XYZ file of C-alpha atoms in Angstrom:
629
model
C 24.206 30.557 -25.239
C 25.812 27.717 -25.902
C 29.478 28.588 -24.315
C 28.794 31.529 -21.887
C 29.824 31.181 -18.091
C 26.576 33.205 -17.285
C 23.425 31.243 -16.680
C 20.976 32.487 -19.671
C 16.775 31.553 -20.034
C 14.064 33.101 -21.117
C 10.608 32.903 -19.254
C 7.363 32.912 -20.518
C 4.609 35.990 -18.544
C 3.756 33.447 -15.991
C 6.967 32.466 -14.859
C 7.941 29.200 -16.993
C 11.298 28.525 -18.373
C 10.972 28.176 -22.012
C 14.857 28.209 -23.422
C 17.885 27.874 -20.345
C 21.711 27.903 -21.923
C 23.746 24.897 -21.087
C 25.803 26.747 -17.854
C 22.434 25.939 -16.102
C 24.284 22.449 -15.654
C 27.047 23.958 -14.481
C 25.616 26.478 -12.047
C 22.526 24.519 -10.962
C 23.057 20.242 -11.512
C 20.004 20.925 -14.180
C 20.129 19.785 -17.465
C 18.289 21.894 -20.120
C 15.525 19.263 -20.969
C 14.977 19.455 -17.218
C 14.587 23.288 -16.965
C 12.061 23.599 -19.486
C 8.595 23.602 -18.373
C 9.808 24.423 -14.783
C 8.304 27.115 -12.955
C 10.871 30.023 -12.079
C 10.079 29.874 -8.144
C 11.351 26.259 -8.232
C 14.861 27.177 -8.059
C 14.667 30.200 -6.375
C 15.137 29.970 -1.970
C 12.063 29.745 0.055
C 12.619 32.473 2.386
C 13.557 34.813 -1.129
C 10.764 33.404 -3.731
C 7.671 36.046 -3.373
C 10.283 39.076 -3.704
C 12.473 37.074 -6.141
C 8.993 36.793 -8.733
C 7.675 40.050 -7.435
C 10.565 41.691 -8.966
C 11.553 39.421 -11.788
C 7.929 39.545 -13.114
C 7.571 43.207 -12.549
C 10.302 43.519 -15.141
C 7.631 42.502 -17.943
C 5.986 45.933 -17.378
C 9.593 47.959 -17.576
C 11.660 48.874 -20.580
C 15.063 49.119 -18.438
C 16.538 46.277 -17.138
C 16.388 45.087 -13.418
C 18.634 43.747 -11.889
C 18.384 41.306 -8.423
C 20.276 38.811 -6.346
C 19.198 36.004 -4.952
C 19.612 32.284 -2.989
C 18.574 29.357 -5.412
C 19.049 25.644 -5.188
C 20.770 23.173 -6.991
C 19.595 20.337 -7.956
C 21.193 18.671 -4.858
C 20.065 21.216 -2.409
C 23.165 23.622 -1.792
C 22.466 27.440 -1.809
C 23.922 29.527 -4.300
C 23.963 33.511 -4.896
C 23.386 34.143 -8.402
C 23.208 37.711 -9.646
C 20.586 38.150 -12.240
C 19.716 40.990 -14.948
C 15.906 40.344 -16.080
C 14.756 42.582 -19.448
C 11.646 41.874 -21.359
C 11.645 41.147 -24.755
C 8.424 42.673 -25.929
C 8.945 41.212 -29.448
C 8.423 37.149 -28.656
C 6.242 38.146 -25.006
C 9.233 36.738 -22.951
C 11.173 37.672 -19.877
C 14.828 37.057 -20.794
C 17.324 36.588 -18.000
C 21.124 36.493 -16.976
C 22.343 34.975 -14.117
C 25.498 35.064 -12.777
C 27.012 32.586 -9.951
C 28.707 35.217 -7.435
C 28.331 32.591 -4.635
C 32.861 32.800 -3.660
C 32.447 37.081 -4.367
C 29.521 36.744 -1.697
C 30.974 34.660 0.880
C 34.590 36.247 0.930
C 32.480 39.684 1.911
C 30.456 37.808 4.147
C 33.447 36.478 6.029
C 34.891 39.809 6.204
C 31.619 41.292 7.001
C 31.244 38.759 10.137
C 34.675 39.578 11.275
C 33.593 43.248 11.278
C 30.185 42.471 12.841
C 31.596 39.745 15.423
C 34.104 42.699 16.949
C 31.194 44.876 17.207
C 28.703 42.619 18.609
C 31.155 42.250 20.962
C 31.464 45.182 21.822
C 27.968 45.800 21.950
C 27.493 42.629 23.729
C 29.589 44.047 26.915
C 27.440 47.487 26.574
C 23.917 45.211 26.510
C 24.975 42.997 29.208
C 26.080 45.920 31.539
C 23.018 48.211 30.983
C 20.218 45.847 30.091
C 17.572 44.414 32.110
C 19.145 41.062 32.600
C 20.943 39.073 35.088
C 23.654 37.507 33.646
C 25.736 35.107 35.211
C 27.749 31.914 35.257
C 27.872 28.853 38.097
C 29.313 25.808 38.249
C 27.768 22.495 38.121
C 26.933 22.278 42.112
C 24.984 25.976 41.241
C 27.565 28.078 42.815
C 27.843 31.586 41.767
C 31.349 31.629 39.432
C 30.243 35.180 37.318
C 27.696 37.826 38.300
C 26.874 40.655 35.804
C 24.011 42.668 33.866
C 21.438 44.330 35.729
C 21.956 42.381 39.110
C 22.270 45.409 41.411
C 19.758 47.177 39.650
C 16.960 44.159 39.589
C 18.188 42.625 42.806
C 20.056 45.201 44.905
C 23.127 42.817 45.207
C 26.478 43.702 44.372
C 28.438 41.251 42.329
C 30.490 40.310 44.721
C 28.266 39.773 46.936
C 26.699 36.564 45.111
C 30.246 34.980 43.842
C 31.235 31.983 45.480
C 26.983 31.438 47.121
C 24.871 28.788 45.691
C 22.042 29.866 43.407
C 19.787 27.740 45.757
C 20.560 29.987 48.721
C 18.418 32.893 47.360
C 15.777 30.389 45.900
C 12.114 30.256 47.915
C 11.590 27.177 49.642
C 8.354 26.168 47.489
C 11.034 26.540 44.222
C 14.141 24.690 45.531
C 12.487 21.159 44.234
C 12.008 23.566 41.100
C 15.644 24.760 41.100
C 17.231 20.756 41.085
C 15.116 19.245 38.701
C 16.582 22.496 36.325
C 19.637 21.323 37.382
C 19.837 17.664 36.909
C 17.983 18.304 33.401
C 21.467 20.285 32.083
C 22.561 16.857 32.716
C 20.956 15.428 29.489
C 20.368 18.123 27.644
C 22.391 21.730 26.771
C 20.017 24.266 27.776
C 16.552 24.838 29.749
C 14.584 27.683 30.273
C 13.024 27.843 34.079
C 9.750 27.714 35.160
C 8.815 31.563 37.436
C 10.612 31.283 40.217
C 10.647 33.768 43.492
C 14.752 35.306 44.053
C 15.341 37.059 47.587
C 16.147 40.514 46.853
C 19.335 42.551 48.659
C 16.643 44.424 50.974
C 14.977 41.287 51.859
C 11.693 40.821 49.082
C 10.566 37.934 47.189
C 11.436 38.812 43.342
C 9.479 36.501 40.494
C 11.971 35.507 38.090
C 12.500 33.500 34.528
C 15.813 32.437 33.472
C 17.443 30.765 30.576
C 20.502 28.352 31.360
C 23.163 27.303 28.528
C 25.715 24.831 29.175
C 29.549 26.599 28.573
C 32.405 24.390 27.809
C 36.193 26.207 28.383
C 39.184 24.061 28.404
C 36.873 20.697 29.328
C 35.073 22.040 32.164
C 31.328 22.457 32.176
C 29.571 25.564 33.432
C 26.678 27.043 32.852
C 25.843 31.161 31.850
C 22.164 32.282 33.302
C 20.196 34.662 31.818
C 17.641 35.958 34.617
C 15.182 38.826 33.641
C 13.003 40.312 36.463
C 8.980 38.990 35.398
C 7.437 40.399 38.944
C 5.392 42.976 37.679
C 3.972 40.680 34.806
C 3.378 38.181 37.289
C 0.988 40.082 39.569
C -0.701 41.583 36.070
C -1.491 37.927 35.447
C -2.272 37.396 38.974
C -4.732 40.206 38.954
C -5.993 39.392 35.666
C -7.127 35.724 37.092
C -8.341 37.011 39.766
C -10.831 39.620 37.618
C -11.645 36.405 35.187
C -12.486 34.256 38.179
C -15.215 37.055 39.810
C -16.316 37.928 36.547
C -16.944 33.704 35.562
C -18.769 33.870 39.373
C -20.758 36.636 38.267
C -21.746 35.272 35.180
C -22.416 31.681 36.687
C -24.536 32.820 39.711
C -26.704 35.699 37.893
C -29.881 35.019 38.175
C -30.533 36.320 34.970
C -30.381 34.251 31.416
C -26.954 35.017 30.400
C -25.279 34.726 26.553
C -22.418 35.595 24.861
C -22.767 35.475 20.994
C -20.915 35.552 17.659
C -21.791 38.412 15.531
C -23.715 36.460 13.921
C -25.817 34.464 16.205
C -23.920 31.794 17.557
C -23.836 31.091 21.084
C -20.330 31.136 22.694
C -21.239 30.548 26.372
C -24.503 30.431 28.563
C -24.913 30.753 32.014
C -26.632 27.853 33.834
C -29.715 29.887 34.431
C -29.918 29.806 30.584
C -29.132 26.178 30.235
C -31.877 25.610 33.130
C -34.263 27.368 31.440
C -33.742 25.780 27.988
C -33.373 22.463 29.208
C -30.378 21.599 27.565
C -26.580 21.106 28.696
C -23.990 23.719 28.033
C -22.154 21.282 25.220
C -25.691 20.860 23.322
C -26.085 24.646 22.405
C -22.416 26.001 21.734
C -21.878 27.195 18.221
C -25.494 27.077 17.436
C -27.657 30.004 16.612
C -29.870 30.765 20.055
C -33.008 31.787 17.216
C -33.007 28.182 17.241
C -34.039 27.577 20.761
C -36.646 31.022 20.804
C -40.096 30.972 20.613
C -41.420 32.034 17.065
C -42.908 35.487 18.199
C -39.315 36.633 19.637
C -36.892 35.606 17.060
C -37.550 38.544 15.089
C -37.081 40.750 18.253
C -33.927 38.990 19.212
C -31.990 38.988 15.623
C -32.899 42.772 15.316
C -31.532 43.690 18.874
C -28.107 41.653 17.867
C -27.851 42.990 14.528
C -27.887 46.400 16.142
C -25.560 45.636 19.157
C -23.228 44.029 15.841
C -23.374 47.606 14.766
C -22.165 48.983 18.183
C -25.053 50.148 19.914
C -26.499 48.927 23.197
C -30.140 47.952 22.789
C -32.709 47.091 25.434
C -36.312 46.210 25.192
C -39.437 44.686 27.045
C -41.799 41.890 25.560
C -43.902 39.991 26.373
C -43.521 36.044 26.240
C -46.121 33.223 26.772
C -44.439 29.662 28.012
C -46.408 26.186 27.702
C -47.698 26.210 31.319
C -46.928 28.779 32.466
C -48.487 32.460 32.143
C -47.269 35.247 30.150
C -44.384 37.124 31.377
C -42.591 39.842 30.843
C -38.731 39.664 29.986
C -36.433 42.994 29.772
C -33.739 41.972 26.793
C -30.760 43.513 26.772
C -27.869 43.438 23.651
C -24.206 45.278 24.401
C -22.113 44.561 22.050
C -18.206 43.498 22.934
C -15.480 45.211 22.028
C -11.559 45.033 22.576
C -9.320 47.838 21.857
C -11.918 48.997 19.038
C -12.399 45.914 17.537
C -15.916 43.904 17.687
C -15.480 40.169 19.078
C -19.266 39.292 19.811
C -22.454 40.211 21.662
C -23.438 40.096 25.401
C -27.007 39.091 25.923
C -29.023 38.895 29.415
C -32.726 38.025 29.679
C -34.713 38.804 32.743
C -37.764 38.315 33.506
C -39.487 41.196 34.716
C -42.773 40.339 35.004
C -43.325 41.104 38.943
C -41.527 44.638 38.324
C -43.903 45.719 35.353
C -46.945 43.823 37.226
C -45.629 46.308 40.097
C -45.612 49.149 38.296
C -49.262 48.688 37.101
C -50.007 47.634 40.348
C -48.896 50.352 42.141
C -50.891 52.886 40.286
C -54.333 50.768 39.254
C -54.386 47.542 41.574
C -52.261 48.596 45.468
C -54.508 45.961 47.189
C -53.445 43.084 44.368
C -50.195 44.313 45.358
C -50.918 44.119 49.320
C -52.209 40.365 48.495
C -49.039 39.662 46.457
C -46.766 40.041 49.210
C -48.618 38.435 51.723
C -48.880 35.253 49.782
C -44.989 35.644 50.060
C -43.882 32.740 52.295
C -40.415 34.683 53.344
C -40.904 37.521 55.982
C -40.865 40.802 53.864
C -40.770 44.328 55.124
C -39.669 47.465 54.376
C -38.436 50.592 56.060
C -37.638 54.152 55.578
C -34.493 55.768 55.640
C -35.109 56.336 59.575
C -35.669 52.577 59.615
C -39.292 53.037 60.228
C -41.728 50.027 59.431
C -43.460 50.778 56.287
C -44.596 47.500 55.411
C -44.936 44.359 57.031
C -46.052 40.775 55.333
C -47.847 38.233 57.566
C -45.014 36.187 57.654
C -43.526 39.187 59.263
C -45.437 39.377 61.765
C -45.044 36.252 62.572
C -41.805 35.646 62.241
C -40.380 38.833 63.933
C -43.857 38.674 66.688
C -44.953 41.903 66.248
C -48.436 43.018 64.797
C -49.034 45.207 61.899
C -51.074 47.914 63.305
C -48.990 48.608 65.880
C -45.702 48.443 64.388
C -46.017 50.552 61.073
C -44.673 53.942 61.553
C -42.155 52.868 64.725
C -38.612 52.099 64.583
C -37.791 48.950 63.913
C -35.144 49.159 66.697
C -37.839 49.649 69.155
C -38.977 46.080 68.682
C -35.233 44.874 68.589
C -33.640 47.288 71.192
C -30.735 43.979 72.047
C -29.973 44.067 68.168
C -29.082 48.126 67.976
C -25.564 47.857 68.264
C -25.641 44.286 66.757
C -24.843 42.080 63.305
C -28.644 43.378 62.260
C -27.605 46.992 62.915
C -24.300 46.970 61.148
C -25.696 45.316 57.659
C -28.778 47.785 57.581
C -26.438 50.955 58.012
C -23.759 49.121 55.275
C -27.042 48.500 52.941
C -27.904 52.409 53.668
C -24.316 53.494 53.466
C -23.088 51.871 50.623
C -26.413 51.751 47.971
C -26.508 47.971 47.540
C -27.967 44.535 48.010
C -26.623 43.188 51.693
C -26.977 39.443 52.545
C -25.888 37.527 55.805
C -27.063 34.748 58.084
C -27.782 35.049 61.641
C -28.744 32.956 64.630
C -31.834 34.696 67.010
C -31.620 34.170 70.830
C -34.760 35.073 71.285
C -36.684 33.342 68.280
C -34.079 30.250 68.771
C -33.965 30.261 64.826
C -31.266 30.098 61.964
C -32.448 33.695 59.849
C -30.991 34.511 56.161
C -31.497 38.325 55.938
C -31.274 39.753 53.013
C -31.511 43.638 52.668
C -32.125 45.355 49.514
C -31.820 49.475 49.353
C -33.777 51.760 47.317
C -34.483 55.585 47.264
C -36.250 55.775 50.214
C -35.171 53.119 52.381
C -34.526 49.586 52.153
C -36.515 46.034 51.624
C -36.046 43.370 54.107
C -36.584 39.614 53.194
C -36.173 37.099 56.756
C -36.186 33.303 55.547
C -36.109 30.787 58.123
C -32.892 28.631 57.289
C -32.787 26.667 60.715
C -34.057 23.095 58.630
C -31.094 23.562 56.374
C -28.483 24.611 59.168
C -29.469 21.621 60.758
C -28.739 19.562 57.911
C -25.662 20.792 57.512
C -24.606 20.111 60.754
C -25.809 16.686 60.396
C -23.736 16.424 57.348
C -20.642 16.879 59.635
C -21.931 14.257 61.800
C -21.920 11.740 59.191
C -18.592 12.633 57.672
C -17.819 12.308 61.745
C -19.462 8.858 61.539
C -17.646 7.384 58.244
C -14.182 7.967 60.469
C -15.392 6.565 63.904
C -17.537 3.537 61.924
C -16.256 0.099 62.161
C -17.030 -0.677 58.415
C -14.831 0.033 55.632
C -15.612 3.463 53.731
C -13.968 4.172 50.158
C -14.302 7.142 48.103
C -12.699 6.787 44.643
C -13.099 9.275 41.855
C -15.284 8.652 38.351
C -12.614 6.368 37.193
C -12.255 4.335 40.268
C -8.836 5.239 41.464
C -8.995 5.819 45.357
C -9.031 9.182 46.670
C -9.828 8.154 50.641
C -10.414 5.325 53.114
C -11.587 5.650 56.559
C -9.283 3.805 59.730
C -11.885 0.571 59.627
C -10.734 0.202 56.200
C -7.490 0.210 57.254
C -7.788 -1.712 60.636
C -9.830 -4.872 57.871
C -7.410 -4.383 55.163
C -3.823 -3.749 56.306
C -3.517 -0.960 53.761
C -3.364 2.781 54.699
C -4.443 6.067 52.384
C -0.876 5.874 50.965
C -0.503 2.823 49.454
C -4.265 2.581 48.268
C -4.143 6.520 46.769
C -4.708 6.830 43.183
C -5.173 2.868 42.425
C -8.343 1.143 41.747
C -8.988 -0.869 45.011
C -9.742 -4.349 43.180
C -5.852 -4.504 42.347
C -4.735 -4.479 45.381
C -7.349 -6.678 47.211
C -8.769 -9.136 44.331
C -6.506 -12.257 44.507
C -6.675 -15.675 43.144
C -10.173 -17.362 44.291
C -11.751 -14.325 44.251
C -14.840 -14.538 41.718
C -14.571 -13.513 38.313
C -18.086 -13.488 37.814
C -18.432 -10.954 41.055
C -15.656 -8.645 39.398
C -17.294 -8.705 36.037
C -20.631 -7.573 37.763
C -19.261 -5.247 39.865
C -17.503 -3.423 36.406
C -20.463 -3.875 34.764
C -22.542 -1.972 37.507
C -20.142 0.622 37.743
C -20.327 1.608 33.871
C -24.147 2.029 34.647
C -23.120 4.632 37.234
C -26.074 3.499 39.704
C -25.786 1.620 43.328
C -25.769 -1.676 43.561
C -24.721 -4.532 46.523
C -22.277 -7.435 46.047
C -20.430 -9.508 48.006
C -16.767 -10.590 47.161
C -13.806 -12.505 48.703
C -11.082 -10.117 48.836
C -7.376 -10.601 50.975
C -5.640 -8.591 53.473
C -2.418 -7.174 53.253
C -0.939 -10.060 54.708
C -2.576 -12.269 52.603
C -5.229 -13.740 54.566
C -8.859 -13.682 53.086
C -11.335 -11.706 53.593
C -15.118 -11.188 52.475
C -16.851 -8.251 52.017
C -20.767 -7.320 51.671
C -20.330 -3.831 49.493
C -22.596 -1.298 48.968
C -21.643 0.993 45.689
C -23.502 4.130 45.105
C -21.928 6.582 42.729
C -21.793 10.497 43.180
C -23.237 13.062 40.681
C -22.694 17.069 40.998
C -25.016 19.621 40.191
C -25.102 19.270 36.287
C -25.247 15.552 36.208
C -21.984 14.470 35.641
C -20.643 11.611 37.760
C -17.514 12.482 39.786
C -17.121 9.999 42.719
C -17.872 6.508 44.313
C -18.648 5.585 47.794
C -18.221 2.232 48.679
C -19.220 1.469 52.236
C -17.905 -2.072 52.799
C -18.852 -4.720 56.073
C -16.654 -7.342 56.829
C -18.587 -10.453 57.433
C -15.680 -13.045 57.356
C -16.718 -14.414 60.293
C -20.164 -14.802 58.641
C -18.770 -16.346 55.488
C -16.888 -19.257 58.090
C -20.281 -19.783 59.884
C -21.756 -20.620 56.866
C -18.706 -22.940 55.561
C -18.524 -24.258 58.463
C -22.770 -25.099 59.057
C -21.941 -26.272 55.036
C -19.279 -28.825 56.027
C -21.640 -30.141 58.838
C -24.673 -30.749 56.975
C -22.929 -32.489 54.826
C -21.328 -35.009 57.327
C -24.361 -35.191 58.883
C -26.125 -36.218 55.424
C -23.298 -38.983 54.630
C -23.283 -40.155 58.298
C -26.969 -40.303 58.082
C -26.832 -42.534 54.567
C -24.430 -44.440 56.283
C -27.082 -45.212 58.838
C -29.491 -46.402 56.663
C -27.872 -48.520 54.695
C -26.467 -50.346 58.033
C -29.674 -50.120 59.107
C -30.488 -52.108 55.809
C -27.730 -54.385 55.873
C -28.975 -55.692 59.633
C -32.505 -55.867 59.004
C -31.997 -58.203 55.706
């Protein structure tokens, strides 16, 4: 123990070193005192200690030796390659172990192993490079083609000779040439970059998405660079068309009518549409990762958990109940669970809710109650009819008639076309045939001549025909228009108009603004206006209101002295009124701002006088005084 050049210990069942021979010094920078108590992985490499103790340990259950080598670490942190024989020494319950240092044996046949491997890499190298899938070139620092290899004629269509001696940036799309230099100037500072996608012209004149990898290459003190270029076009329009399928399904999900979920297996919600969020009352932030039992009534928890648990299991389950709301009556919902699953493997639970009440009412309607039914749609404030697959009236609401100027006895069982003979070959005409064509829901907006009227027509197929819904949009047509007129207005008005976003920074002035100001879109865009216009007499008291009115996020008036561009002052009467979208959230300011400088002066100016006047008139008196006395 004592004198041997091999590393000698014994370990206890778990892995501790209980006796280590005094080479451990020599071979590890341990003294013995140190070893003992220390766990076996201590010494043993990272990357090597689960199959190091996997092995070592196993040996307790052998009777033949086993034998292992391994990377362990001195005490100072250099790597050595010790080869070790473990037996067990069933006797004392102890694992004893031999290690030898083999760390010069090991690298002299690494060295002669890397020699062996570095000629055939090479080799191999040439072969990859000439029949891979990469592009492999060199260019100098300007970009210019110096080396052009790999898979260029095959991805590109070029021969190499056809590239040496061009610049890179000649085959580069315009919208990636910016792209392209700023790759360029960053090999400046740093050795290597890998590009953003780019688009290459191909040989037979295409656009070919790209990514490349560029290493700086040093040979006798000049700097090049070797490219790496791999063709990523087909990948690209996968993620194109993948985008596009996640942005129609999220417009699907956020515009159907129905109350949308997607769920955890176990309950929790994961998204909600906004018909779900309207119907709860809550925002979207307030329900994620919370069970949606919690926001049920009592008498359809049970319902709901059983129809997940099922869909958990991998069935799609669907059911009807029925559902009383505070103030309202009871309804009917149709529930359906499908559960979600990706390439075999369960991820969560789709849920929609809709109510169905006027469907199931329908349906007992139309066989006990078809004049409740008659009543129903004529309290219908839309125009509703209906036709056959002839496009024969079947049904015709009041507001129909109305609307469309026809009257119910005489128009059920005629062609609707006889009423409308100018719209046969018209917009109407087209969407009803598409609607009977195709099988589904059609939906477009029309002006009538005749009526003088804006109409939203929607058209709705079923077996024998199709439903017809007219609603009178002309009010909100109108509005729209006048919407234009106003953003029409906020150009040709002389007052100032800023629109800056939730955090104040501009995002548009009007020409007044600029006429009052001296500063154009340019110099204002993307800076809080109060920095540039604010200067020294201007009120802090005014600023600290108008920054305390804007963390309220309501409107509000102020006045403020402000300066032009060239300095000169100016004062402003503002009127703030901040911007909210759909969900609440606040995402602009409008400041609408009057220039009443000339105002302001009046008033200095009527100031200045009164105040002569008062002195002149104390001056008065008191000569007055002086002459009377």
């Amino acid at each position: 123990m004592g004198f041997s050049p091999d590393l000698i210990c014994a370990l206890s069942p778990d892995g501790q070193f209980r006796q280590v021979s005094d080479a451990c010094r020599r071979t590890l920078g341990y003294d013995t005192n140190e070893m003992i108590g220390k766990h076996f992985s201590a010494i043993i490499h990272p990357d090597e200690t689960p199959t190091a103790l996997e092995k070592f340990l196993g040996a307790l259950d052998q009777a033949e030796p086993v034998g292992l080598e391994s990377r362990c670490l001195t005490k100072d942190g250099r790597q050595v390659y010790i080869a070790w024989t473990a037996l067990r020494a069933a006797a004392d319950e102890l694992l004893i172990c031999v290690g030898r240092d083999v760390t010069q044996e090991f690298l002299a046949a690494q060295q002669v192993l890397a020699a062996q491997q570095a000629h055939e890499q090479q080799m191999q190298g040439r072969a990859v490079i000439e029949n891979g899938f990469d592009m492999v070139g060199m260019m100098d620092e300007r970009g210019v083609y110096t080396y052009v290899g790999g898979a260029t004629e095959r991805i590109l269509g070029y021969r190499p000779e056809e590239l040496l001696g061009h610049s890179v940036f000649e085959f580069l799309h315009p919208d990636d040439q910016a792209m392209g230099a700023a790759c360029l100037a960053q090999l400046e500072i740093q050795e290597s970059v890998a590009t953003p996608e780019f688009r290459f012209l191909t040989a037979s004149g295409e656009w070919q998405w790209m990514e490349t990898s560029i290493n700086t290459f040093w040979q006798d003190g000049a700097k090049s660079y070797v490219l790496s270029s791999r063709d990523i076009t087909e990948r690209k329009l996968s993620s194109q068309a993948l985008s596009e399928s996640e942005q129609r399904f999220r417009i699907l999900f956020d515009c159907d009518s129905a109350l949308t979920v997607f769920q955890t297996t176990d309950g929790r919600i994961l998204d909600a549409n906004p018909a779900l969020l309207a119907f709860l009352k809550k925002e979207k932030e307030s329900v994620l990762n919370l069970p949606l039992a919690d926001f049920l009534p009592q008498e359809l928890r049970v319902l709901f958990e059983q129809a997940r648990l099922e869909a958990a299991n991998g069935s799609r389950v669907a059911f009807e109940a029925q559902v009383q709301i505070p103030g309202e009556s009871e309804k009917t919902i149709r529930v359906v669970k499908t559960p979600l699953l990706i390439n075999g493997g369960l991820i969560g639970v789709h849920g929609t809710v809709r109510d169905v009440t006027e469907m199931a009412t329908a349906q007992r309607l139309v066989k006990h109650q078809a004049a409740l039914l008659n009543s129903l749609l004529e309290s219908i404030n839309d125009a509703f009819f209906s036709l056959d697959n002839d496009c024969r009236l079947t049904y015709i609401n009041g507001q129909g008639e109305h609307l469309l100027g026809v009257s119910r006895e005489g128009a059920i069982g005629i062609s609707i076309w006889s009423f409308f003979p100018e719209e046969v070959d018209g917009i109407y005409h087209q969407h009803f045939q598409q609607a009977v064509d195709t099988g589904t829901a059609v939906r477009f907006e029309t002006y009538s001549k005749r009526r003088r009227r804006w109409m939203e027509v929607k058209i709705y197929p079923f077996a024998n025909g199709v439903s017809v819904l007219l609603t009178d949009i002309t009010k909100r047509v109108e509005d729209e228009k006048q919407l234009k007129l106003l953003a029409m207005v906020a150009r040709g008005t002389d007052n100032s108009v800023i629109i800056t976003d939730a955090q104040g920074r501009t995002e548009w002035v009007n020409e007044a603004f600029t006429k009052h100001t001296g500063y154009v879109l340019e110099e204002m865009a993307g800076r809080a206006p109060g920095t540039l216009l604010q200067g020294p007499e201007t009120d802090p008291n005014t600023v600290n209101f108008i920054r305390e009115r804007l963390q309220k996020h309501a409107s509000f008036s102020a006045t403020i002295l402000n300066y032009k561009k060239s300095g000169k002052k100016l004062w402003f009467s503002m009127n703030i009124t901040p911007i909210h979208n759909e969900t609440g959230q606040l995402t602009q300011y409008v400041a609408i701002q009057q220039n009443i400088t000339y105002h302001k002066e009046a008033e200095f100016s009527q100031a200045k006088m009164t105040q002569d006047l008062y002195r002149h008139n104390r001056d008065l008196q008191q000569f007055t005084y002086v002459i009377s006395h």
